[in-house]
Amino acid sequence: GENVEQHPSTLSVQEGDSAVIKCTYSDSASNYFPWYKQELGKRPQLIIDIRSNVGEKKDQRIAVTLNKTAKHFSLHITETQPEDSAVYFCAALGAGFQKLVFGTGTRLLVSP
Amino acid sequence: EAGVVQSPRYKIIEKKQPVAFWCNPISGHNTLYWYLQNLGQGPELLIRYENEEAVDDSQLPKDRFSAERLKGVDSTLKIQPAELGDSAVYLCASSPGWTGASNEQFFGPGTRLTVL
C-alpha cells in the first residue's frame, strides 16, 4: 500500500521568512495530494491540494509543487505569519481509491 | 452549510467499558470515513463507507471495534471493550464521493477518548 514520509518534523522560522515542508510517496498510481493544517485541538482543514496532472499550484502565500518522477511534493509558505503556526499534514490518495494516507506531520512555529 | 458534526467531543472511560461515537456528515456526502489520530501523528483510516456499504474496513480491529451507517447518513463507531491503547482522537470525515468532482475530505472536530 501507499506510504508517505514527511520532513521535517518540526520547523521554526521568523515572521516573514519562507517555510518549506517536503513529502515523498511510494505508490506511483497516487493521483491526488492534499495538505491539511491542524491547529491545537482543532480539526484538520484543507489548505491546498494538487492533482497528478499538474506540477504546481498557488493560492496567495501558499504553493504546492509535485514531481511525479521522483514521487515527491512540497508545501511552500511565503511571508509567514504567527497565525501560520500549526501542524501541517501532507497526504496521498493511494491505489485503494479515496483512501488518504497521511504523513506524520510537521509542527511549524512562526516567531514574531 | 453545516460541517461534519461529531459527538461527544470528549469521553473518559475506564478500561473494559464500552464506548460509542456518533457522526453526522455534510448533507449530500455519500462517502464517510472514520479515522484514528494518535498524539503527534497523522490520521489513520479505520473504515470507509460508500452510502451504507463499508467498502474498506481493512484497518478496523474487528475483535473490539464495530461501525455502522444504517441509512447511509449518520454513522456510529463502537469500541467494546476499550483498552488503554485506544486513547486517541477519533475523527469522522465526509466527501461527496464518486458523484462529486472533488476528492476533498471534510473533517469533523473529533472525539477525544481517554481510557483509564
mmCIF file with all atom_site columns, C-alpha atoms in Angstrom:
data_model
loop_
_atom_site.group_PDB
_atom_site.id
_atom_site.type_symbol
_atom_site.label_atom_id
_atom_site.label_alt_id
_atom_site.label_comp_id
_atom_site.label_asym_id
_atom_site.label_entity_id
_atom_site.label_seq_id
_atom_site.pdbx_PDB_ins_code
_atom_site.Cartn_x
_atom_site.Cartn_y
_atom_site.Cartn_z
_atom_site.occupancy
_atom_site.B_iso_or_equiv
_atom_site.pdbx_formal_charge
_atom_site.auth_seq_id
_atom_site.auth_comp_id
_atom_site.auth_asym_id
_atom_site.auth_atom_id
_atom_site.pdbx_PDB_model_num
ATOM 1   C CA . GLY A 1 1   ? 0.000   0.000  0.000   1.00 0.00 ? 1   GLY A CA 1
ATOM 2   C CA . GLU A 1 2   ? 0.833   3.674  -0.060  1.00 0.00 ? 2   GLU A CA 1
ATOM 3   C CA . ASN A 1 3   ? 3.458   5.044  2.312   1.00 0.00 ? 3   ASN A CA 1
ATOM 4   C CA . VAL A 1 4   ? 4.002   8.771  2.874   1.00 0.00 ? 4   VAL A CA 1
ATOM 5   C CA . GLU A 1 5   ? 7.056   10.262 4.554   1.00 0.00 ? 5   GLU A CA 1
ATOM 6   C CA . GLN A 1 6   ? 7.182   13.883 5.691   1.00 0.00 ? 6   GLN A CA 1
ATOM 7   C CA . HIS A 1 7   ? 10.073  16.130 6.707   1.00 0.00 ? 7   HIS A CA 1
ATOM 8   C CA . PRO A 1 8   ? 10.943  17.980 8.803   1.00 0.00 ? 8   PRO A CA 1
ATOM 9   C CA . SER A 1 9   ? 9.011   17.003 11.908  1.00 0.00 ? 9   SER A CA 1
ATOM 10  C CA . THR A 1 10  ? 9.456   20.491 13.350  1.00 0.00 ? 10  THR A CA 1
ATOM 11  C CA . LEU A 1 11  ? 10.238  23.787 11.681  1.00 0.00 ? 11  LEU A CA 1
ATOM 12  C CA . SER A 1 12  ? 10.884  27.122 13.346  1.00 0.00 ? 12  SER A CA 1
ATOM 13  C CA . VAL A 1 13  ? 11.036  30.319 11.295  1.00 0.00 ? 13  VAL A CA 1
ATOM 14  C CA . GLN A 1 14  ? 10.914  34.039 11.880  1.00 0.00 ? 14  GLN A CA 1
ATOM 15  C CA . GLU A 1 15  ? 7.885   36.003 10.795  1.00 0.00 ? 15  GLU A CA 1
ATOM 16  C CA . GLY A 1 16  ? 8.243   36.974 7.154   1.00 0.00 ? 16  GLY A CA 1
ATOM 17  C CA . ASP A 1 17  ? 10.513  34.062 6.265   1.00 0.00 ? 17  ASP A CA 1
ATOM 18  C CA . SER A 1 18  ? 9.528   31.247 3.941   1.00 0.00 ? 18  SER A CA 1
ATOM 19  C CA . ALA A 1 19  ? 8.799   27.693 5.079   1.00 0.00 ? 19  ALA A CA 1
ATOM 20  C CA . VAL A 1 20  ? 9.087   24.517 3.037   1.00 0.00 ? 20  VAL A CA 1
ATOM 21  C CA . ILE A 1 21  ? 7.755   21.089 4.001   1.00 0.00 ? 21  ILE A CA 1
ATOM 22  C CA . LYS A 1 22  ? 8.552   18.041 1.901   1.00 0.00 ? 22  LYS A CA 1
ATOM 23  C CA . CYS A 1 23  ? 6.806   14.706 1.412   1.00 0.00 ? 23  CYS A CA 1
ATOM 24  C CA . THR A 1 24  ? 7.547   11.574 -0.556  1.00 0.00 ? 24  THR A CA 1
ATOM 25  C CA . TYR A 1 25  ? 5.124   8.842  -1.527  1.00 0.00 ? 25  TYR A CA 1
ATOM 26  C CA . SER A 1 26  ? 5.582   5.276  -2.683  1.00 0.00 ? 26  SER A CA 1
ATOM 27  C CA . ASP A 1 27  ? 2.612   4.450  -4.917  1.00 0.00 ? 27  ASP A CA 1
ATOM 28  C CA . SER A 1 28  ? 3.133   5.757  -8.433  1.00 0.00 ? 28  SER A CA 1
ATOM 29  C CA . ALA A 1 29  ? -0.622  5.356  -9.037  1.00 0.00 ? 29  ALA A CA 1
ATOM 30  C CA . SER A 1 30  ? -1.484  8.023  -6.436  1.00 0.00 ? 30  SER A CA 1
ATOM 31  C CA . ASN A 1 31  ? -3.132  10.973 -8.157  1.00 0.00 ? 31  ASN A CA 1
ATOM 32  C CA . TYR A 1 32  ? -4.277  13.429 -5.502  1.00 0.00 ? 32  TYR A CA 1
ATOM 33  C CA . PHE A 1 33  ? -2.144  15.196 -2.893  1.00 0.00 ? 33  PHE A CA 1
ATOM 34  C CA . PRO A 1 34  ? -3.788  17.440 -0.292  1.00 0.00 ? 34  PRO A CA 1
ATOM 35  C CA . TRP A 1 35  ? -2.218  19.444 2.505   1.00 0.00 ? 35  TRP A CA 1
ATOM 36  C CA . TYR A 1 36  ? -4.057  19.877 5.786   1.00 0.00 ? 36  TYR A CA 1
ATOM 37  C CA . LYS A 1 37  ? -3.444  22.382 8.572   1.00 0.00 ? 37  LYS A CA 1
ATOM 38  C CA . GLN A 1 38  ? -4.352  21.365 12.090  1.00 0.00 ? 38  GLN A CA 1
ATOM 39  C CA . GLU A 1 39  ? -4.290  23.821 14.968  1.00 0.00 ? 39  GLU A CA 1
ATOM 40  C CA . LEU A 1 40  ? -4.065  22.516 18.510  1.00 0.00 ? 40  LEU A CA 1
ATOM 41  C CA . GLY A 1 41  ? -7.259  20.728 19.470  1.00 0.00 ? 41  GLY A CA 1
ATOM 42  C CA . LYS A 1 42  ? -8.923  21.533 16.158  1.00 0.00 ? 42  LYS A CA 1
ATOM 43  C CA . ARG A 1 43  ? -9.944  19.545 13.117  1.00 0.00 ? 43  ARG A CA 1
ATOM 44  C CA . PRO A 1 44  ? -7.625  19.139 10.103  1.00 0.00 ? 44  PRO A CA 1
ATOM 45  C CA . GLN A 1 45  ? -8.537  21.670 7.422   1.00 0.00 ? 45  GLN A CA 1
ATOM 46  C CA . LEU A 1 46  ? -7.574  21.532 3.771   1.00 0.00 ? 46  LEU A CA 1
ATOM 47  C CA . ILE A 1 47  ? -5.360  24.441 2.733   1.00 0.00 ? 47  ILE A CA 1
ATOM 48  C CA . ILE A 1 48  ? -4.328  23.400 -0.774  1.00 0.00 ? 48  ILE A CA 1
ATOM 49  C CA . ASP A 1 49  ? -4.308  20.306 -2.950  1.00 0.00 ? 49  ASP A CA 1
ATOM 50  C CA . ILE A 1 50  ? -2.840  19.218 -6.258  1.00 0.00 ? 50  ILE A CA 1
ATOM 51  C CA . ARG A 1 51  ? -3.641  16.523 -8.773  1.00 0.00 ? 51  ARG A CA 1
ATOM 52  C CA . SER A 1 52  ? -1.087  14.440 -10.606 1.00 0.00 ? 52  SER A CA 1
ATOM 53  C CA . ASN A 1 53  ? -1.689  16.175 -13.941 1.00 0.00 ? 53  ASN A CA 1
ATOM 54  C CA . VAL A 1 54  ? -0.437  19.485 -12.512 1.00 0.00 ? 54  VAL A CA 1
ATOM 55  C CA . GLY A 1 55  ? 3.113   20.381 -11.486 1.00 0.00 ? 55  GLY A CA 1
ATOM 56  C CA . GLU A 1 56  ? 2.442   23.423 -9.350  1.00 0.00 ? 56  GLU A CA 1
ATOM 57  C CA . LYS A 1 57  ? -0.468  25.235 -7.758  1.00 0.00 ? 57  LYS A CA 1
ATOM 58  C CA . LYS A 1 58  ? -0.561  28.544 -5.891  1.00 0.00 ? 58  LYS A CA 1
ATOM 59  C CA . ASP A 1 59  ? -3.059  30.195 -3.598  1.00 0.00 ? 59  ASP A CA 1
ATOM 60  C CA . GLN A 1 60  ? -1.878  33.551 -2.261  1.00 0.00 ? 60  GLN A CA 1
ATOM 61  C CA . ARG A 1 61  ? 1.003   32.822 0.140   1.00 0.00 ? 61  ARG A CA 1
ATOM 62  C CA . ILE A 1 62  ? 0.925   29.057 -0.207  1.00 0.00 ? 62  ILE A CA 1
ATOM 63  C CA . ALA A 1 63  ? 2.006   26.858 -3.089  1.00 0.00 ? 63  ALA A CA 1
ATOM 64  C CA . VAL A 1 64  ? 2.437   23.166 -3.699  1.00 0.00 ? 64  VAL A CA 1
ATOM 65  C CA . THR A 1 65  ? 4.789   21.537 -6.186  1.00 0.00 ? 65  THR A CA 1
ATOM 66  C CA . LEU A 1 66  ? 4.660   17.952 -7.412  1.00 0.00 ? 66  LEU A CA 1
ATOM 67  C CA . ASN A 1 67  ? 7.401   15.880 -9.013  1.00 0.00 ? 67  ASN A CA 1
ATOM 68  C CA . LYS A 1 68  ? 5.771   12.669 -10.223 1.00 0.00 ? 68  LYS A CA 1
ATOM 69  C CA . THR A 1 69  ? 9.012   11.166 -11.465 1.00 0.00 ? 69  THR A CA 1
ATOM 70  C CA . ALA A 1 70  ? 10.679  11.498 -8.093  1.00 0.00 ? 70  ALA A CA 1
ATOM 71  C CA . LYS A 1 71  ? 7.398   10.888 -6.239  1.00 0.00 ? 71  LYS A CA 1
ATOM 72  C CA . HIS A 1 72  ? 7.685   13.880 -4.004  1.00 0.00 ? 72  HIS A CA 1
ATOM 73  C CA . PHE A 1 73  ? 5.662   17.008 -3.341  1.00 0.00 ? 73  PHE A CA 1
ATOM 74  C CA . SER A 1 74  ? 6.297   20.086 -1.267  1.00 0.00 ? 74  SER A CA 1
ATOM 75  C CA . LEU A 1 75  ? 4.384   22.828 0.507   1.00 0.00 ? 75  LEU A CA 1
ATOM 76  C CA . HIS A 1 76  ? 5.771   26.354 0.310   1.00 0.00 ? 76  HIS A CA 1
ATOM 77  C CA . ILE A 1 77  ? 4.563   29.143 2.579   1.00 0.00 ? 77  ILE A CA 1
ATOM 78  C CA . THR A 1 78  ? 5.921   32.628 1.892   1.00 0.00 ? 78  THR A CA 1
ATOM 79  C CA . GLU A 1 79  ? 5.823   35.663 4.165   1.00 0.00 ? 79  GLU A CA 1
ATOM 80  C CA . THR A 1 80  ? 4.963   33.513 7.155   1.00 0.00 ? 80  THR A CA 1
ATOM 81  C CA . GLN A 1 81  ? 2.818   34.946 9.932   1.00 0.00 ? 81  GLN A CA 1
ATOM 82  C CA . PRO A 1 82  ? 2.373   33.822 13.555  1.00 0.00 ? 82  PRO A CA 1
ATOM 83  C CA . GLU A 1 83  ? -1.099  32.529 12.688  1.00 0.00 ? 83  GLU A CA 1
ATOM 84  C CA . ASP A 1 84  ? 0.540   30.043 10.311  1.00 0.00 ? 84  ASP A CA 1
ATOM 85  C CA . SER A 1 85  ? 1.820   28.206 13.393  1.00 0.00 ? 85  SER A CA 1
ATOM 86  C CA . ALA A 1 86  ? 0.187   24.771 13.398  1.00 0.00 ? 86  ALA A CA 1
ATOM 87  C CA . VAL A 1 87  ? 0.820   21.162 12.423  1.00 0.00 ? 87  VAL A CA 1
ATOM 88  C CA . TYR A 1 88  ? 0.758   20.550 8.688   1.00 0.00 ? 88  TYR A CA 1
ATOM 89  C CA . PHE A 1 89  ? -0.006  17.122 7.205   1.00 0.00 ? 89  PHE A CA 1
ATOM 90  C CA . CYS A 1 90  ? 0.581   16.001 3.666   1.00 0.00 ? 90  CYS A CA 1
ATOM 91  C CA . ALA A 1 91  ? -1.382  13.103 2.249   1.00 0.00 ? 91  ALA A CA 1
ATOM 92  C CA . ALA A 1 92  ? -1.623  10.989 -0.863  1.00 0.00 ? 92  ALA A CA 1
ATOM 93  C CA . LEU A 1 93  ? -4.639  9.258  -2.335  1.00 0.00 ? 93  LEU A CA 1
ATOM 94  C CA . GLY A 1 94  ? -3.418  5.687  -2.672  1.00 0.00 ? 94  GLY A CA 1
ATOM 95  C CA . ALA A 1 95  ? -4.361  2.897  -5.000  1.00 0.00 ? 95  ALA A CA 1
ATOM 96  C CA . GLY A 1 96  ? -7.242  1.993  -2.670  1.00 0.00 ? 96  GLY A CA 1
ATOM 97  C CA . PHE A 1 97  ? -9.190  4.911  -4.142  1.00 0.00 ? 97  PHE A CA 1
ATOM 98  C CA . GLN A 1 98  ? -10.285 7.634  -1.774  1.00 0.00 ? 98  GLN A CA 1
ATOM 99  C CA . LYS A 1 99  ? -8.043  6.168  0.896   1.00 0.00 ? 99  LYS A CA 1
ATOM 100 C CA . LEU A 1 100 ? -5.895  9.053  2.041   1.00 0.00 ? 100 LEU A CA 1
ATOM 101 C CA . VAL A 1 101 ? -2.572  8.104  3.599   1.00 0.00 ? 101 VAL A CA 1
ATOM 102 C CA . PHE A 1 102 ? -1.185  10.873 5.775   1.00 0.00 ? 102 PHE A CA 1
ATOM 103 C CA . GLY A 1 103 ? 2.351   11.861 6.605   1.00 0.00 ? 103 GLY A CA 1
ATOM 104 C CA . THR A 1 104 ? 3.457   12.148 10.213  1.00 0.00 ? 104 THR A CA 1
ATOM 105 C CA . GLY A 1 105 ? 3.086   15.913 10.319  1.00 0.00 ? 105 GLY A CA 1
ATOM 106 C CA . THR A 1 106 ? 5.305   18.990 10.592  1.00 0.00 ? 106 THR A CA 1
ATOM 107 C CA . ARG A 1 107 ? 4.954   21.326 13.523  1.00 0.00 ? 107 ARG A CA 1
ATOM 108 C CA . LEU A 1 108 ? 5.553   24.841 12.195  1.00 0.00 ? 108 LEU A CA 1
ATOM 109 C CA . LEU A 1 109 ? 6.326   27.610 14.647  1.00 0.00 ? 109 LEU A CA 1
ATOM 110 C CA . VAL A 1 110 ? 6.452   31.166 13.347  1.00 0.00 ? 110 VAL A CA 1
ATOM 111 C CA . SER A 1 111 ? 8.029   33.568 15.819  1.00 0.00 ? 111 SER A CA 1
ATOM 112 C CA . PRO A 1 112 ? 7.147   37.276 15.732  1.00 0.00 ? 112 PRO A CA 1
ATOM 113 C CA . GLU B 2 1   ? -23.503 24.916 5.174   1.00 0.00 ? 1   GLU B CA 1
ATOM 114 C CA . ALA B 2 2   ? -23.074 22.904 8.367   1.00 0.00 ? 2   ALA B CA 1
ATOM 115 C CA . GLY B 2 3   ? -19.877 20.931 8.665   1.00 0.00 ? 3   GLY B CA 1
ATOM 116 C CA . VAL B 2 4   ? -19.316 17.398 9.884   1.00 0.00 ? 4   VAL B CA 1
ATOM 117 C CA . VAL B 2 5   ? -20.749 17.004 13.370  1.00 0.00 ? 5   VAL B CA 1
ATOM 118 C CA . GLN B 2 6   ? -19.407 14.604 15.962  1.00 0.00 ? 6   GLN B CA 1
ATOM 119 C CA . SER B 2 7   ? -20.403 13.771 19.497  1.00 0.00 ? 7   SER B CA 1
ATOM 120 C CA . PRO B 2 8   ? -19.359 13.562 22.175  1.00 0.00 ? 8   PRO B CA 1
ATOM 121 C CA . ARG B 2 9   ? -16.346 15.859 21.927  1.00 0.00 ? 9   ARG B CA 1
ATOM 122 C CA . TYR B 2 10  ? -14.683 14.266 24.922  1.00 0.00 ? 10  TYR B CA 1
ATOM 123 C CA . LYS B 2 11  ? -15.125 10.917 26.609  1.00 0.00 ? 11  LYS B CA 1
ATOM 124 C CA . ILE B 2 12  ? -13.370 9.434  29.623  1.00 0.00 ? 12  ILE B CA 1
ATOM 125 C CA . ILE B 2 13  ? -13.997 5.797  30.472  1.00 0.00 ? 13  ILE B CA 1
ATOM 126 C CA . GLU B 2 14  ? -12.372 3.001  32.399  1.00 0.00 ? 14  GLU B CA 1
ATOM 127 C CA . LYS B 2 15  ? -10.764 0.131  30.545  1.00 0.00 ? 15  LYS B CA 1
ATOM 128 C CA . LYS B 2 16  ? -13.036 -2.756 29.580  1.00 0.00 ? 16  LYS B CA 1
ATOM 129 C CA . GLN B 2 17  ? -16.010 -0.404 29.315  1.00 0.00 ? 17  GLN B CA 1
ATOM 130 C CA . PRO B 2 18  ? -17.858 0.115  26.011  1.00 0.00 ? 18  PRO B CA 1
ATOM 131 C CA . VAL B 2 19  ? -17.932 3.457  24.216  1.00 0.00 ? 19  VAL B CA 1
ATOM 132 C CA . ALA B 2 20  ? -19.693 4.804  21.137  1.00 0.00 ? 20  ALA B CA 1
ATOM 133 C CA . PHE B 2 21  ? -19.054 7.791  18.900  1.00 0.00 ? 21  PHE B CA 1
ATOM 134 C CA . TRP B 2 22  ? -21.543 9.426  16.576  1.00 0.00 ? 22  TRP B CA 1
ATOM 135 C CA . CYS B 2 23  ? -21.019 11.283 13.305  1.00 0.00 ? 23  CYS B CA 1
ATOM 136 C CA . ASN B 2 24  ? -23.315 13.303 11.081  1.00 0.00 ? 24  ASN B CA 1
ATOM 137 C CA . PRO B 2 25  ? -21.653 14.040 7.720   1.00 0.00 ? 25  PRO B CA 1
ATOM 138 C CA . ILE B 2 26  ? -22.216 17.035 5.465   1.00 0.00 ? 26  ILE B CA 1
ATOM 139 C CA . SER B 2 27  ? -25.578 16.778 3.762   1.00 0.00 ? 27  SER B CA 1
ATOM 140 C CA . GLY B 2 28  ? -25.332 15.020 0.425   1.00 0.00 ? 28  GLY B CA 1
ATOM 141 C CA . HIS B 2 29  ? -21.938 13.473 1.067   1.00 0.00 ? 29  HIS B CA 1
ATOM 142 C CA . ASN B 2 30  ? -22.076 9.810  0.146   1.00 0.00 ? 30  ASN B CA 1
ATOM 143 C CA . THR B 2 31  ? -18.661 8.840  1.488   1.00 0.00 ? 31  THR B CA 1
ATOM 144 C CA . LEU B 2 32  ? -17.960 8.728  5.202   1.00 0.00 ? 32  LEU B CA 1
ATOM 145 C CA . TYR B 2 33  ? -14.677 7.910  6.923   1.00 0.00 ? 33  TYR B CA 1
ATOM 146 C CA . TRP B 2 34  ? -13.607 7.125  10.453  1.00 0.00 ? 34  TRP B CA 1
ATOM 147 C CA . TYR B 2 35  ? -10.000 7.920  11.312  1.00 0.00 ? 35  TYR B CA 1
ATOM 148 C CA . LEU B 2 36  ? -7.877  7.356  14.390  1.00 0.00 ? 36  LEU B CA 1
ATOM 149 C CA . GLN B 2 37  ? -5.380  10.059 15.302  1.00 0.00 ? 37  GLN B CA 1
ATOM 150 C CA . ASN B 2 38  ? -2.779  9.369  17.940  1.00 0.00 ? 38  ASN B CA 1
ATOM 151 C CA . LEU B 2 39  ? -0.963  12.259 19.572  1.00 0.00 ? 39  LEU B CA 1
ATOM 152 C CA . GLY B 2 40  ? 1.648   13.716 17.242  1.00 0.00 ? 40  GLY B CA 1
ATOM 153 C CA . GLN B 2 41  ? 0.609   11.522 14.326  1.00 0.00 ? 41  GLN B CA 1
ATOM 154 C CA . GLY B 2 42  ? -1.429  11.882 11.181  1.00 0.00 ? 42  GLY B CA 1
ATOM 155 C CA . PRO B 2 43  ? -4.934  10.425 10.905  1.00 0.00 ? 43  PRO B CA 1
ATOM 156 C CA . GLU B 2 44  ? -5.132  6.714  10.047  1.00 0.00 ? 44  GLU B CA 1
ATOM 157 C CA . LEU B 2 45  ? -8.159  5.317  8.260   1.00 0.00 ? 45  LEU B CA 1
ATOM 158 C CA . LEU B 2 46  ? -10.266 2.816  10.194  1.00 0.00 ? 46  LEU B CA 1
ATOM 159 C CA . ILE B 2 47  ? -13.204 2.399  7.844   1.00 0.00 ? 47  ILE B CA 1
ATOM 160 C CA . ARG B 2 48  ? -14.747 3.989  4.762   1.00 0.00 ? 48  ARG B CA 1
ATOM 161 C CA . TYR B 2 49  ? -18.411 3.897  3.771   1.00 0.00 ? 49  TYR B CA 1
ATOM 162 C CA . GLU B 2 50  ? -19.937 4.489  0.375   1.00 0.00 ? 50  GLU B CA 1
ATOM 163 C CA . ASN B 2 51  ? -23.543 5.193  1.328   1.00 0.00 ? 51  ASN B CA 1
ATOM 164 C CA . GLU B 2 52  ? -24.385 2.373  3.747   1.00 0.00 ? 52  GLU B CA 1
ATOM 165 C CA . GLU B 2 53  ? -21.753 -0.056 2.472   1.00 0.00 ? 53  GLU B CA 1
ATOM 166 C CA . ALA B 2 54  ? -18.418 -0.467 4.235   1.00 0.00 ? 54  ALA B CA 1
ATOM 167 C CA . VAL B 2 55  ? -16.048 -0.609 1.264   1.00 0.00 ? 55  VAL B CA 1
ATOM 168 C CA . ASP B 2 56  ? -12.753 -0.531 3.181   1.00 0.00 ? 56  ASP B CA 1
ATOM 169 C CA . ASP B 2 57  ? -12.541 -1.806 6.747   1.00 0.00 ? 57  ASP B CA 1
ATOM 170 C CA . SER B 2 58  ? -9.156  -3.469 6.459   1.00 0.00 ? 58  SER B CA 1
ATOM 171 C CA . GLN B 2 59  ? -7.677  -1.308 9.232   1.00 0.00 ? 59  GLN B CA 1
ATOM 172 C CA . LEU B 2 60  ? -10.554 -1.775 11.686  1.00 0.00 ? 60  LEU B CA 1
ATOM 173 C CA . PRO B 2 61  ? -9.658  -4.065 14.638  1.00 0.00 ? 61  PRO B CA 1
ATOM 174 C CA . LYS B 2 62  ? -12.764 -6.167 14.327  1.00 0.00 ? 62  LYS B CA 1
ATOM 175 C CA . ASP B 2 63  ? -12.332 -8.024 17.598  1.00 0.00 ? 63  ASP B CA 1
ATOM 176 C CA . ARG B 2 64  ? -13.331 -4.915 19.544  1.00 0.00 ? 64  ARG B CA 1
ATOM 177 C CA . PHE B 2 65  ? -14.339 -2.234 17.046  1.00 0.00 ? 65  PHE B CA 1
ATOM 178 C CA . SER B 2 66  ? -17.558 -2.073 15.069  1.00 0.00 ? 66  SER B CA 1
ATOM 179 C CA . ALA B 2 67  ? -19.222 0.561  12.940  1.00 0.00 ? 67  ALA B CA 1
ATOM 180 C CA . GLU B 2 68  ? -22.491 1.070  11.180  1.00 0.00 ? 68  GLU B CA 1
ATOM 181 C CA . ARG B 2 69  ? -24.136 3.516  8.804   1.00 0.00 ? 69  ARG B CA 1
ATOM 182 C CA . LEU B 2 70  ? -27.591 2.012  8.536   1.00 0.00 ? 70  LEU B CA 1
ATOM 183 C CA . LYS B 2 71  ? -29.380 4.619  6.429   1.00 0.00 ? 71  LYS B CA 1
ATOM 184 C CA . GLY B 2 72  ? -26.353 5.903  4.584   1.00 0.00 ? 72  GLY B CA 1
ATOM 185 C CA . VAL B 2 73  ? -26.240 9.159  6.543   1.00 0.00 ? 73  VAL B CA 1
ATOM 186 C CA . ASP B 2 74  ? -25.225 9.136  10.238  1.00 0.00 ? 74  ASP B CA 1
ATOM 187 C CA . SER B 2 75  ? -22.669 6.670  11.491  1.00 0.00 ? 75  SER B CA 1
ATOM 188 C CA . THR B 2 76  ? -21.622 5.235  14.829  1.00 0.00 ? 76  THR B CA 1
ATOM 189 C CA . LEU B 2 77  ? -18.292 3.738  15.811  1.00 0.00 ? 77  LEU B CA 1
ATOM 190 C CA . LYS B 2 78  ? -18.186 1.463  18.839  1.00 0.00 ? 78  LYS B CA 1
ATOM 191 C CA . ILE B 2 79  ? -15.412 0.007  20.926  1.00 0.00 ? 79  ILE B CA 1
ATOM 192 C CA . GLN B 2 80  ? -16.173 -2.891 23.249  1.00 0.00 ? 80  GLN B CA 1
ATOM 193 C CA . PRO B 2 81  ? -14.266 -3.428 25.435  1.00 0.00 ? 81  PRO B CA 1
ATOM 194 C CA . ALA B 2 82  ? -11.978 -0.395 25.426  1.00 0.00 ? 82  ALA B CA 1
ATOM 195 C CA . GLU B 2 83  ? -8.275  -0.814 26.181  1.00 0.00 ? 83  GLU B CA 1
ATOM 196 C CA . LEU B 2 84  ? -5.733  1.696  27.445  1.00 0.00 ? 84  LEU B CA 1
ATOM 197 C CA . GLY B 2 85  ? -4.156  1.873  23.994  1.00 0.00 ? 85  GLY B CA 1
ATOM 198 C CA . ASP B 2 86  ? -7.414  3.084  22.461  1.00 0.00 ? 86  ASP B CA 1
ATOM 199 C CA . SER B 2 87  ? -6.889  6.543  23.945  1.00 0.00 ? 87  SER B CA 1
ATOM 200 C CA . ALA B 2 88  ? -6.760  8.844  20.916  1.00 0.00 ? 88  ALA B CA 1
ATOM 201 C CA . VAL B 2 89  ? -8.832  11.255 18.867  1.00 0.00 ? 89  VAL B CA 1
ATOM 202 C CA . TYR B 2 90  ? -11.428 9.639  16.632  1.00 0.00 ? 90  TYR B CA 1
ATOM 203 C CA . LEU B 2 91  ? -12.115 11.759 13.572  1.00 0.00 ? 91  LEU B CA 1
ATOM 204 C CA . CYS B 2 92  ? -15.020 11.455 11.196  1.00 0.00 ? 92  CYS B CA 1
ATOM 205 C CA . ALA B 2 93  ? -14.789 12.879 7.685   1.00 0.00 ? 93  ALA B CA 1
ATOM 206 C CA . SER B 2 94  ? -17.031 13.001 4.660   1.00 0.00 ? 94  SER B CA 1
ATOM 207 C CA . SER B 2 95  ? -16.686 13.690 0.962   1.00 0.00 ? 95  SER B CA 1
ATOM 208 C CA . PRO B 2 96  ? -19.072 13.929 -1.961  1.00 0.00 ? 96  PRO B CA 1
ATOM 209 C CA . GLY B 2 97  ? -17.912 10.550 -3.240  1.00 0.00 ? 97  GLY B CA 1
ATOM 210 C CA . TRP B 2 98  ? -17.958 9.490  -6.858  1.00 0.00 ? 98  TRP B CA 1
ATOM 211 C CA . THR B 2 99  ? -20.761 11.873 -7.690  1.00 0.00 ? 99  THR B CA 1
ATOM 212 C CA . GLY B 2 100 ? -18.605 14.845 -6.827  1.00 0.00 ? 100 GLY B CA 1
ATOM 213 C CA . ALA B 2 101 ? -15.769 16.437 -8.753  1.00 0.00 ? 101 ALA B CA 1
ATOM 214 C CA . SER B 2 102 ? -13.625 16.920 -5.662  1.00 0.00 ? 102 SER B CA 1
ATOM 215 C CA . ASN B 2 103 ? -11.639 14.435 -3.622  1.00 0.00 ? 103 ASN B CA 1
ATOM 216 C CA . GLU B 2 104 ? -11.618 16.804 -0.659  1.00 0.00 ? 104 GLU B CA 1
ATOM 217 C CA . GLN B 2 105 ? -12.441 15.230 2.664   1.00 0.00 ? 105 GLN B CA 1
ATOM 218 C CA . PHE B 2 106 ? -14.057 17.426 5.303   1.00 0.00 ? 106 PHE B CA 1
ATOM 219 C CA . PHE B 2 107 ? -13.226 16.553 8.875   1.00 0.00 ? 107 PHE B CA 1
ATOM 220 C CA . GLY B 2 108 ? -15.311 16.799 11.996  1.00 0.00 ? 108 GLY B CA 1
ATOM 221 C CA . PRO B 2 109 ? -13.918 18.166 15.290  1.00 0.00 ? 109 PRO B CA 1
ATOM 222 C CA . GLY B 2 110 ? -13.197 14.677 16.585  1.00 0.00 ? 110 GLY B CA 1
ATOM 223 C CA . THR B 2 111 ? -13.908 12.839 19.807  1.00 0.00 ? 111 THR B CA 1
ATOM 224 C CA . ARG B 2 112 ? -11.036 12.720 22.258  1.00 0.00 ? 112 ARG B CA 1
ATOM 225 C CA . LEU B 2 113 ? -11.177 9.386  24.080  1.00 0.00 ? 113 LEU B CA 1
ATOM 226 C CA . THR B 2 114 ? -9.285  8.783  27.300  1.00 0.00 ? 114 THR B CA 1
ATOM 227 C CA . VAL B 2 115 ? -9.239  5.247  28.678  1.00 0.00 ? 115 VAL B CA 1
ATOM 228 C CA . LEU B 2 116 ? -8.164  4.984  32.324  1.00 0.00 ? 116 LEU B CA 1
#
